[in-house]
PDB file of C-alpha atoms in Angstrom:
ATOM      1  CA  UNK A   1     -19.482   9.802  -2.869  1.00  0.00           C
ATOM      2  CA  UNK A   2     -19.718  10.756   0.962  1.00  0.00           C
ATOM      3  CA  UNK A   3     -15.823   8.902   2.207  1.00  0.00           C
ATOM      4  CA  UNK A   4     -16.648  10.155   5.708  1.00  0.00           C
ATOM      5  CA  UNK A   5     -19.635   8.820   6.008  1.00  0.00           C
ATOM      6  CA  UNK A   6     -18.671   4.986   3.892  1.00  0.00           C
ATOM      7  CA  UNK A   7     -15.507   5.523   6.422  1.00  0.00           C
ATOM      8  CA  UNK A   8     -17.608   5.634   9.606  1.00  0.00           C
ATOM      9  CA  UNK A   9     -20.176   2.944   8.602  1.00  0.00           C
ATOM     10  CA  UNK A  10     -17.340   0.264   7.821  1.00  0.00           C
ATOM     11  CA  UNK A  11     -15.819   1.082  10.730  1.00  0.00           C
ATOM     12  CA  UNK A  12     -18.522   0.318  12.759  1.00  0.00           C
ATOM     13  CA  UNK A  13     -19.471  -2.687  11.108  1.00  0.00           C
ATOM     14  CA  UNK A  14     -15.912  -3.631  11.562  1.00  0.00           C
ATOM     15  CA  UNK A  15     -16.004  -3.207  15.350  1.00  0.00           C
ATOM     16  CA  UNK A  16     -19.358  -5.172  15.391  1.00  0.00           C
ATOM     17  CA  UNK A  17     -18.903  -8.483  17.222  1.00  0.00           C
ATOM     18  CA  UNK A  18     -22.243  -9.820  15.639  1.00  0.00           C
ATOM     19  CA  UNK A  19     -20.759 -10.026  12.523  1.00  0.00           C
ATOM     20  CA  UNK A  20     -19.152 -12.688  11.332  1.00  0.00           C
ATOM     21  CA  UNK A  21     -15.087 -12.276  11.583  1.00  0.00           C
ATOM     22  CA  UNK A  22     -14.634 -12.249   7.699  1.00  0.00           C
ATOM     23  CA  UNK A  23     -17.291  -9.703   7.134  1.00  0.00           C
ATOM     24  CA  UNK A  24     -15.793  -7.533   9.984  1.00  0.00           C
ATOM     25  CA  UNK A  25     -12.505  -7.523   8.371  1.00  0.00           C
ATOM     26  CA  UNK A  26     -13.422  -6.962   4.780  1.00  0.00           C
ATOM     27  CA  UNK A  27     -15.247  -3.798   6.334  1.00  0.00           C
ATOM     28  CA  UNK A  28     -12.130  -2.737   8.269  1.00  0.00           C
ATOM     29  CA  UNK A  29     -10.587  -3.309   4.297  1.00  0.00           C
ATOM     30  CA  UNK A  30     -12.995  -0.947   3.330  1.00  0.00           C
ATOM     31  CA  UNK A  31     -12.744   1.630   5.618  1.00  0.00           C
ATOM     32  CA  UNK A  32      -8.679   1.650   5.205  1.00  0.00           C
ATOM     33  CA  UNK A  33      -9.912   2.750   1.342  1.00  0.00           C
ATOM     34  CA  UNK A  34     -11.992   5.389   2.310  1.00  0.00           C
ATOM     35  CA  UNK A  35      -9.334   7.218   4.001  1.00  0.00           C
ATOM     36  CA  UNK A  36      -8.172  10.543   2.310  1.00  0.00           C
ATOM     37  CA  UNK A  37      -5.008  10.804   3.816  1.00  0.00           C
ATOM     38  CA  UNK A  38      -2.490   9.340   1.901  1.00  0.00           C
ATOM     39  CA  UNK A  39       0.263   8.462   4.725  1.00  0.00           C
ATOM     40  CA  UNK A  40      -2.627   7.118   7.131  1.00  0.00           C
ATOM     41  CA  UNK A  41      -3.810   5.141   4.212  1.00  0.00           C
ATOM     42  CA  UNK A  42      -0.781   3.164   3.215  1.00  0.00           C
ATOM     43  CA  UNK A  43       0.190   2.362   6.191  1.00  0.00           C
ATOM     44  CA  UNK A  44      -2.741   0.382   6.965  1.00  0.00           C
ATOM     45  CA  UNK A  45      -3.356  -1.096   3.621  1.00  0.00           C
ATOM     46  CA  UNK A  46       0.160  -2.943   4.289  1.00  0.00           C
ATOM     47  CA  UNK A  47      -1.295  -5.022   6.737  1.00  0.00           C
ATOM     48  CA  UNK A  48      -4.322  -5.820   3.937  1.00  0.00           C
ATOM     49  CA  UNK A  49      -1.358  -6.464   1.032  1.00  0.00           C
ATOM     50  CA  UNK A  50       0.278  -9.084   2.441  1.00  0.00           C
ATOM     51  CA  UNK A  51       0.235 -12.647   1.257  1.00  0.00           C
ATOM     52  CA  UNK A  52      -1.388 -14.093   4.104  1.00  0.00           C
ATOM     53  CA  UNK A  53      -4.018 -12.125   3.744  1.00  0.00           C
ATOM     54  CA  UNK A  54      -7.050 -13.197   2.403  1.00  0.00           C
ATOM     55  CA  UNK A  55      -7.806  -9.424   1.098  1.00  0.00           C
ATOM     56  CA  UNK A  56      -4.284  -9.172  -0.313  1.00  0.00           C
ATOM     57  CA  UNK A  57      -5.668  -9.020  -4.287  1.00  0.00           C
ATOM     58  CA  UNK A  58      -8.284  -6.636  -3.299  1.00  0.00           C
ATOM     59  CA  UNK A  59      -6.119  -4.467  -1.179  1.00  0.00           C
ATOM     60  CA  UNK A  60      -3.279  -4.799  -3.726  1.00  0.00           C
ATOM     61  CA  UNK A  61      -5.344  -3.216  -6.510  1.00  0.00           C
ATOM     62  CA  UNK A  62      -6.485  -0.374  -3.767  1.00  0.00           C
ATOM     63  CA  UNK A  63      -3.107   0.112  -3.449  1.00  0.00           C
ATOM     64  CA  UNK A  64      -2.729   0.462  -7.185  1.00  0.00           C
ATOM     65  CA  UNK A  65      -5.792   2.824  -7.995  1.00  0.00           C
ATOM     66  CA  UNK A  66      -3.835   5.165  -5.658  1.00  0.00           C
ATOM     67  CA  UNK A  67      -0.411   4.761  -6.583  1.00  0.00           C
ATOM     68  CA  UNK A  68      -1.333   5.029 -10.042  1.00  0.00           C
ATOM     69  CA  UNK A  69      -0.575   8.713 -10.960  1.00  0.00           C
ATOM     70  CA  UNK A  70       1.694   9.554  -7.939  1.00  0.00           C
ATOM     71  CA  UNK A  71       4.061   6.505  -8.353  1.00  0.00           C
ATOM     72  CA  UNK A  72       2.983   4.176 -11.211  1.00  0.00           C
ATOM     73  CA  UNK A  73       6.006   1.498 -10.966  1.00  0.00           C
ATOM     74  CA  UNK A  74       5.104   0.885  -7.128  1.00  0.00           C
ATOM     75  CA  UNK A  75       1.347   0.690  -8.854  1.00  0.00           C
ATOM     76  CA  UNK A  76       2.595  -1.977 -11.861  1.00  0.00           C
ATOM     77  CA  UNK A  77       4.147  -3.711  -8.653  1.00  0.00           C
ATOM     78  CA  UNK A  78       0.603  -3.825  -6.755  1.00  0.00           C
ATOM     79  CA  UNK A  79      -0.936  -4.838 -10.002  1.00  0.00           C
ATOM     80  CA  UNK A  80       1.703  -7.753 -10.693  1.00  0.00           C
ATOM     81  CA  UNK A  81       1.111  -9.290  -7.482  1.00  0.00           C
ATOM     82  CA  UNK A  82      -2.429  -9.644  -8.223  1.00  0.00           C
ATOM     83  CA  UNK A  83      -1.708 -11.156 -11.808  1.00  0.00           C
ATOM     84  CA  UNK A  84       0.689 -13.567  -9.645  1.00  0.00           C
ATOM     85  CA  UNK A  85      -2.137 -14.342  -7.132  1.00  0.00           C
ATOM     86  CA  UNK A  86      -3.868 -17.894  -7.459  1.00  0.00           C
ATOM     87  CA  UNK A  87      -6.262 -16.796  -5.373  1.00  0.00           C
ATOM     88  CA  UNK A  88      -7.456 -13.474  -7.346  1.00  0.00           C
ATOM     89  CA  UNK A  89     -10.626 -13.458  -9.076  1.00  0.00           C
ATOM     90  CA  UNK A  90     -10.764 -13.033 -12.736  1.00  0.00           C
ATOM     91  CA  UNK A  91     -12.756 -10.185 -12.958  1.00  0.00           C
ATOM     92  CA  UNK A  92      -9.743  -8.676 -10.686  1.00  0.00           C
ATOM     93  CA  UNK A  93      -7.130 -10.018 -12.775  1.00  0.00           C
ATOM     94  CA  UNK A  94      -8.800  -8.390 -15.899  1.00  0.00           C
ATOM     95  CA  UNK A  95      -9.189  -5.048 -13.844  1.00  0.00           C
ATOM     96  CA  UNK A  96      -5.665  -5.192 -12.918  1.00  0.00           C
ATOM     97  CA  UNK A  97      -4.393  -5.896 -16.567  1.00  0.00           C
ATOM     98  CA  UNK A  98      -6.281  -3.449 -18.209  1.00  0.00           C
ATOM     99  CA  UNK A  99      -4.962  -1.036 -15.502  1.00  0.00           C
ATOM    100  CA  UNK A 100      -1.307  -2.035 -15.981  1.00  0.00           C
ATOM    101  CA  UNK A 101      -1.998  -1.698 -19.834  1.00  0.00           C
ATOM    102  CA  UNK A 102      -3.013   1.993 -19.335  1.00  0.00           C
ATOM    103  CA  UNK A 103       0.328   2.315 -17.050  1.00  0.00           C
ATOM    104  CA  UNK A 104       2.857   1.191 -19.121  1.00  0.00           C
ATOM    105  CA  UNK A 105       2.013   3.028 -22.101  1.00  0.00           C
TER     106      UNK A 105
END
């Protein structure tokens, strides 16, 4: 419930050389979703979105949950991409579905 505070802690891990890259940048993933501001936010969950990314379903569906009232067809967007992604989990895939159900209607 405290973003601040889940903000500053994944940030820190995130700058924490003793952990392991991957675990560094799914905190830095993190602490881009904690971020209340809405321009500061999407313009660092673009770097997390792209293909290349190995955070790009997760950050896709981050970028979904927000989108979802203030712009839903950018949202169904974020949401297809993860439905398109090989690499997505299941349990994702059924998240963003069910989301995209509740969008479309």
């Amino acid at each position: 419930g405290d973003f601040i505070q889940a903000g500053i802690v994944y940030a820190q891990l995130a700058g924490n050389k003793t952990i392991p890259e991957n675990y560094r940048d799914l905190a830095a993933l993190y602490n881009t979703m904690m971020l209340q501001d809405d321009v500061a936010f999407l313009q660092r969950i673009t770097t997390w979105t792209a293909p290349s990314s190995p955070y790009s379903a997760i950050a896709q569906f981050a970028l979904a949950d927000r989108l979802a009232l203030s712009d839903p067809v950018r949202a169904i967007t974020a949401l297809d991409a993860i439905l398109d992604n090989a690499e997505a989990s299941s349990s994702l895939k059924q998240q963003a579905a069910a989301l995209k159900d509740v969008l479309i209607r």
